[in-house]
Amino acid sequence: MNAESTVRRRPLILAAVMASMAMIAIEATIVSTAMPQIAGQLGDLQLYAWVFSSFLLTQTATTVVFGKLADTFGRKPVLLFGIAVFLIGSILCGFAWSMTSLIAFRFIQGLGAGAIQPVALTVIGDLYTMEERAKIQGFLASVWGVSSVVGPFAGGLIVANLSWAWVFWINLPIGLLAAAGFFLFLREDMVHERRRVDGLGAGLFALSVAALMVALTEAGTQDWAVAAVSAVVFVAALALFFAQERRAADPMMDMRLWSRRSILTVNAATLFSGMSVIGLTTFLPMYVQGVLGQSALVAGFTLTAMVLGWPVGATIAARNFKRFGLRPTLVFGAVLLPVGAIAFLVLSPGMSPLVPALGSVVMGLGMGFLNTTAIVMIQGSVGWSERGAATASNVFARNLGSTLGASALGAVFSLSLATGGGPAGGFEEIRRLLEQTGTLAADGAARLALGASLHLTFLGVFLIALATLGLALLVPRPAPAKTDAPVEALPVEV
């Protein structure tokens, strides 16, 4: 094979990348749409947020590790491994018999996603030059836009006509097509750099975040003893993690990179923006179905508004960088987040679902402006030799924000629901009423209790969005971009 053959195969490999990314993109909206019914059948409503947090935890903790494994063993085997693990996790999720088992299987799904997302983006970097990548990013953004439409629609139809297990099993044909594309068309013949993988660092990081999630969850259920022990484990694991990163030859997290003000402030803003958006993804469908009494399909489309606004904001931002500058564009995106979150503060029973949809689209636009500008600023602040690590740091910050946001806002929701009164049956009564759309909305006490708890959660979303704006204002003006080294095409078999 020669370089010309590689160019001919690029569209087929790009299609495989888009299919693999679609599996991850569709997870947020399709699972969120079905979760009220899933929680209604499986019980343990206090663990609701863990269904999202467990996926995000393993994805976040393993992203950097799999990136380094791809440098050692090649992109293809890591991608095929990730897809296989993701599909196994998806199959098991469909057979979950309790909320605890579902959370365990979501850990497996997240492990697969941790391999797929960074390595698929690395393949794009291998295949396309810097100039070509701007156009390719548009294709990848379209994956999220299409998934935002297909996800809620498919989730609503599945909940109405099939078993909820199909919200997970729908990944099977997509994943098999992606795996076939990589297996047939992605060919590597390269000398792989041997690097030590900081497995201990990744393990300590996962332990610290998991302990923090347990502490927040148990605080939400007022089990203060377990929450205190988990908090101690979190502090100890975090201290050991930082000690390990300082002495590791090839650390999971390069502290020298994170110590730069430009990277630290941009990543901090990205982290908080991820926290705010996961709050909507996790809890907005429950409000629309449980308090407003709308169907799962309508609830899904209130989220669609956000994910559709995201690529629109990203496109507008990319076309106006030179006109307005990077920092003003970043700050404008951060301003839109609390502005959009105001819509959720004024929600009340009987309101039209168009109100949360409007708030969602404004926050989606803000995320498009903020995240697109953030990655450009991060990449422009370093040289070619550090660009991969810097880009990974931003993806890591966004995923970590989603993980912590789901846990923290889940704790706010659970604690408020546990202490705020409501129906005599408490969690169990609300769980029973959630199982059938519209039933909870007809129960006055349960509806008010759920609405009050979710309103406090949305207040948390608003405050986190304000914090994102504050951090964005601390971002320094970017220095002139570092000179790029030539981008090499993907090595091919000869």
Coordinates of C-alpha atoms in Angstrom, one line a residue, residues 89-416:
G89 CA -21.1 -3.3 28.9
S90 CA -24.1 -2.3 26.7
I91 CA -25.4 -5.8 26.6
L92 CA -25.1 -6.3 30.3
C93 CA -26.8 -2.9 31.0
G94 CA -29.9 -4.2 29.2
F95 CA -30.0 -7.3 31.5
A96 CA -29.6 -5.2 34.7
W97 CA -31.9 -6.4 37.5
S98 CA -31.3 -3.6 39.9
M99 CA -30.0 -0.1 40.0
T100 CA -26.8 -1.4 41.6
S101 CA -26.2 -3.9 38.8
L102 CA -26.9 -1.2 36.2
I103 CA -24.3 1.1 37.8
A104 CA -21.8 -1.7 37.8
F105 CA -22.4 -2.4 34.1
R106 CA -22.1 1.3 33.3
F107 CA -18.6 1.2 34.8
I108 CA -17.8 -1.3 32.0
Q109 CA -19.3 0.9 29.4
G110 CA -17.3 3.9 30.6
L111 CA -14.1 1.8 30.4
G112 CA -14.8 1.2 26.7
A113 CA -15.6 4.9 26.1
G114 CA -12.3 5.9 27.8
A115 CA -10.5 4.0 25.0
I116 CA -12.7 5.0 22.1
Q117 CA -13.0 8.8 22.4
P118 CA -9.3 9.9 22.8
V119 CA -7.9 7.3 20.3
A120 CA -10.5 8.0 17.7
L121 CA -9.5 11.7 17.8
T122 CA -5.9 10.7 17.6
V123 CA -6.6 8.8 14.4
I124 CA -8.0 12.0 12.9
G125 CA -4.8 13.7 13.9
D126 CA -2.8 11.0 12.2
L127 CA -4.8 11.1 9.0
Y128 CA -5.4 14.8 8.4
T129 CA -3.2 17.9 8.3
M130 CA -3.9 20.8 10.6
E131 CA -5.6 22.7 7.7
E132 CA -7.9 19.7 6.9
R133 CA -8.9 19.2 10.6
A134 CA -11.0 22.3 10.7
K135 CA -13.4 20.8 8.1
I136 CA -13.2 17.3 9.8
Q137 CA -14.2 18.9 13.2
G138 CA -17.4 20.0 11.5
F139 CA -18.2 16.4 10.6
L140 CA -17.5 15.3 14.1
A141 CA -19.7 18.1 15.5
S142 CA -22.5 16.9 13.2
V143 CA -22.3 13.5 15.0
W144 CA -23.4 15.2 18.2
G145 CA -26.1 17.2 16.5
V146 CA -27.6 14.2 14.8
S147 CA -27.3 12.1 18.0
S148 CA -29.1 14.9 19.9
V149 CA -32.1 14.4 17.6
V150 CA -32.0 10.6 17.2
G151 CA -31.3 10.0 20.9
P152 CA -34.5 11.5 22.5
F153 CA -36.6 10.3 19.6
A154 CA -35.3 6.8 19.9
G155 CA -35.5 6.9 23.7
G156 CA -39.1 8.0 23.7
L157 CA -40.1 5.4 21.1
I158 CA -38.3 2.6 23.0
V159 CA -39.9 3.6 26.4
A160 CA -43.3 3.7 24.7
N161 CA -43.1 0.5 22.7
L162 CA -40.2 -1.7 23.8
S163 CA -38.3 -2.7 26.8
W164 CA -35.9 0.0 28.2
A165 CA -33.1 -2.5 27.6
W166 CA -33.0 -1.4 24.0
V167 CA -31.7 2.0 24.9
F168 CA -28.4 0.1 25.5
W169 CA -28.7 -2.6 22.9
I170 CA -29.1 0.0 20.1
N171 CA -25.4 0.4 20.4
L172 CA -24.7 -3.1 19.0
P173 CA -25.2 -2.5 15.2
I174 CA -23.4 0.9 15.4
G175 CA -20.4 -0.6 17.3
L176 CA -20.1 -3.6 15.0
L177 CA -20.1 -1.3 11.9
A178 CA -17.4 0.9 13.5
A179 CA -15.3 -2.1 14.5
A180 CA -15.5 -3.5 11.0
G181 CA -14.5 -0.1 9.5
F182 CA -11.4 0.0 11.7
F183 CA -10.5 -3.6 11.2
L184 CA -10.7 -3.4 7.4
F185 CA -9.4 0.0 6.6
L186 CA -7.1 1.3 9.4
R187 CA -3.6 0.0 8.7
E188 CA -0.6 0.8 10.7
D189 CA 3.1 0.1 10.1
M190 CA 4.9 2.3 12.6
V191 CA 7.6 2.2 15.2
H192 CA 5.6 2.6 18.5
E193 CA 7.1 4.6 21.3
R194 CA 7.6 2.5 24.4
R195 CA 6.2 4.5 27.3
R196 CA 5.5 3.5 30.9
V197 CA 1.8 3.7 31.7
D198 CA 1.0 5.3 35.0
G199 CA -1.4 2.7 36.1
L200 CA -0.9 3.4 39.8
G201 CA -1.7 7.1 39.2
A202 CA -4.8 6.2 37.2
G203 CA -5.9 3.8 40.0
L204 CA -5.4 6.3 42.8
F205 CA -7.3 9.0 40.8
A206 CA -10.2 6.6 40.1
L207 CA -10.3 5.7 43.8
S208 CA -10.3 9.4 44.9
V209 CA -13.1 10.3 42.6
A210 CA -15.1 7.2 43.5
A211 CA -14.7 7.9 47.2
L212 CA -15.8 11.5 46.7
M213 CA -18.9 10.3 44.7
V214 CA -19.7 7.8 47.6
A215 CA -19.3 10.6 50.1
L216 CA -21.7 12.9 48.2
T217 CA -24.2 10.1 47.6
E218 CA -24.3 9.0 51.2
A219 CA -24.5 12.6 52.4
G220 CA -27.6 12.9 50.2
T221 CA -29.2 10.0 52.0
Q222 CA -28.0 11.3 55.4
D223 CA -25.7 8.3 56.1
W224 CA -23.1 10.5 57.7
A225 CA -20.8 7.7 59.0
V226 CA -20.2 6.2 55.6
A227 CA -20.0 9.7 54.1
A228 CA -17.3 10.6 56.6
V229 CA -15.2 7.5 56.0
S230 CA -15.5 8.0 52.2
A231 CA -14.4 11.6 52.6
V232 CA -11.3 10.4 54.5
V233 CA -10.5 7.9 51.8
F234 CA -10.9 10.6 49.2
V235 CA -8.4 12.9 50.9
A236 CA -5.9 10.1 51.4
A237 CA -6.2 8.8 47.8
L238 CA -5.9 12.3 46.4
A239 CA -2.8 13.0 48.5
L240 CA -1.2 9.7 47.3
F241 CA -2.2 10.6 43.7
F242 CA -0.4 13.9 43.7
A243 CA 2.7 12.3 45.4
Q244 CA 2.7 9.6 42.7
E245 CA 2.4 12.2 39.9
R246 CA 5.4 14.1 41.2
R247 CA 7.6 11.0 41.2
A248 CA 6.3 9.1 38.1
A249 CA 8.6 9.1 35.1
D250 CA 5.6 9.4 32.7
P251 CA 2.7 10.7 35.0
M252 CA -0.9 10.4 34.1
M253 CA -1.3 14.2 34.8
D254 CA 1.6 16.5 33.9
M255 CA 1.7 19.0 36.8
R256 CA 4.1 21.3 34.9
L257 CA 1.5 21.7 32.1
W258 CA -1.4 22.3 34.5
S259 CA 0.7 24.9 36.4
R260 CA 0.6 27.3 33.5
R261 CA -2.1 30.0 34.1
S262 CA -3.5 29.9 30.6
I263 CA -4.0 26.1 30.7
L264 CA -5.1 26.0 34.4
T265 CA -7.8 28.8 34.0
V266 CA -9.2 27.5 30.7
N267 CA -9.4 23.9 32.0
A268 CA -11.0 25.1 35.2
A269 CA -13.7 27.0 33.3
T270 CA -14.2 23.9 31.1
L271 CA -14.5 21.7 34.2
F272 CA -17.2 23.9 35.8
S273 CA -19.1 24.2 32.5
G274 CA -19.2 20.3 32.4
M275 CA -20.6 20.3 35.9
S276 CA -23.4 22.7 34.9
V277 CA -24.5 20.9 31.8
I278 CA -24.5 17.4 33.3
G279 CA -27.0 18.8 35.8
L280 CA -29.5 19.4 33.0
T281 CA -28.7 16.1 31.2
T282 CA -29.3 14.2 34.4
F283 CA -32.3 15.9 36.0
L284 CA -34.2 17.9 33.3
P285 CA -36.0 14.8 31.9
M286 CA -37.2 13.9 35.4
Y287 CA -38.7 17.4 35.9
V288 CA -40.4 17.5 32.5
Q289 CA -41.9 14.0 33.0
G290 CA -42.5 14.0 36.8
V291 CA -43.5 17.6 37.4
L292 CA -44.7 18.9 34.1
G293 CA -46.4 15.6 33.3
Q294 CA -45.0 15.4 29.7
S295 CA -44.0 12.3 27.8
A296 CA -40.5 10.8 27.6
L297 CA -40.4 12.0 24.0
V298 CA -41.1 15.6 25.0
A299 CA -38.6 15.4 27.9
G300 CA -36.0 14.2 25.4
F301 CA -36.5 17.0 23.0
T302 CA -36.0 19.6 25.8
L303 CA -32.4 18.1 26.0
T304 CA -32.2 18.0 22.2
A305 CA -32.5 21.8 22.2
M306 CA -29.2 22.0 24.2
V307 CA -27.3 19.5 22.1
L308 CA -28.4 21.2 18.9
G309 CA -27.4 24.6 20.2
W310 CA -23.9 23.2 20.9
P311 CA -22.7 22.6 17.3
V312 CA -24.4 25.8 16.2
G313 CA -22.4 27.8 18.8
A314 CA -19.2 26.0 17.9
T315 CA -19.6 26.8 14.2
I316 CA -20.4 30.5 14.9
A317 CA -17.4 30.7 17.3
A318 CA -15.0 29.1 14.8
R319 CA -16.0 31.6 12.1
N320 CA -15.5 34.6 14.3
F321 CA -12.3 34.0 16.2
K322 CA -10.3 36.4 14.0
R323 CA -13.0 39.1 14.2
F324 CA -13.6 39.2 17.9
G325 CA -10.6 37.4 19.4
L326 CA -10.4 34.1 21.4
R327 CA -10.8 35.5 24.9
P328 CA -13.9 37.6 24.2
T329 CA -15.5 34.6 22.4
L330 CA -14.7 32.4 25.5
V331 CA -16.2 34.9 27.9
F332 CA -19.3 35.3 25.7
G333 CA -19.9 31.6 25.8
A334 CA -19.5 31.6 29.6
V335 CA -22.0 34.5 29.9
L336 CA -24.6 32.4 28.0
L337 CA -24.5 29.6 30.6
P338 CA -26.0 31.5 33.6
V339 CA -28.4 33.3 31.3
G340 CA -29.7 30.0 30.0
A341 CA -29.9 28.6 33.5
I342 CA -32.3 31.3 34.6
A343 CA -35.0 29.5 32.7
F344 CA -34.7 26.5 35.1
L345 CA -34.9 28.7 38.1
V346 CA -38.4 30.0 37.1
L347 CA -39.8 26.6 36.2
S348 CA -43.1 25.7 38.0
P349 CA -45.8 23.0 37.5
G350 CA -48.1 23.8 34.6
M351 CA -45.4 25.6 32.6
S352 CA -44.9 24.9 28.9
P353 CA -41.9 22.6 28.1
L354 CA -40.8 25.3 25.7
V355 CA -39.4 27.2 28.7
P356 CA -36.8 24.6 29.6
A357 CA -36.2 24.0 25.9
L358 CA -35.3 27.7 25.5
G359 CA -33.0 27.6 28.5
S360 CA -31.4 24.4 27.0
V361 CA -30.7 26.0 23.7
V362 CA -29.1 29.0 25.2
M363 CA -26.8 26.9 27.4
G364 CA -26.0 24.7 24.4
L365 CA -25.0 27.8 22.5
G366 CA -22.8 28.8 25.4
M367 CA -21.1 25.4 25.6
G368 CA -20.4 25.6 21.8
F369 CA -18.7 28.9 22.1
L370 CA -16.8 28.1 25.3
N371 CA -15.6 24.6 24.5
T372 CA -14.6 25.3 20.9
T373 CA -12.6 28.4 22.0
A374 CA -11.1 26.5 25.0
I375 CA -9.6 23.8 22.8
V376 CA -8.2 26.3 20.3
M377 CA -6.7 28.4 23.1
I378 CA -5.2 25.3 24.8
Q379 CA -3.6 24.1 21.6
G380 CA -2.3 27.5 20.6
S381 CA -0.6 28.0 24.0
V382 CA 1.8 25.1 23.6
G383 CA 4.3 23.8 21.0
W384 CA 3.8 20.8 18.7
S385 CA 5.5 18.4 21.1
E386 CA 3.0 19.2 24.0
R387 CA -0.2 19.6 22.0
G388 CA -1.4 16.0 22.5
A389 CA -1.0 16.3 26.3
A390 CA -2.6 19.7 26.4
T391 CA -5.6 18.6 24.3
A392 CA -6.0 15.6 26.6
S393 CA -5.9 17.8 29.6
N394 CA -8.9 19.8 28.3
V395 CA -10.9 16.6 27.5
F396 CA -10.0 15.3 30.9
A397 CA -11.2 18.5 32.6
R398 CA -14.5 18.4 30.8
N399 CA -15.1 14.7 31.7
L400 CA -14.1 15.2 35.3
G401 CA -16.5 18.2 35.5
S402 CA -19.3 15.9 34.3
T403 CA -18.4 13.2 36.8
L404 CA -18.3 15.6 39.8
G405 CA -21.3 17.5 38.7
A406 CA -23.5 14.4 38.4
S407 CA -22.4 13.3 41.9
A408 CA -22.6 16.8 43.6
L409 CA -26.0 17.7 42.1
G410 CA -27.3 14.2 42.8
A411 CA -26.4 14.7 46.4
V412 CA -28.3 18.0 46.5
F413 CA -31.3 16.3 44.9
S414 CA -31.3 13.3 47.3
L415 CA -30.8 15.3 50.4
S416 CA -33.5 17.8 49.5

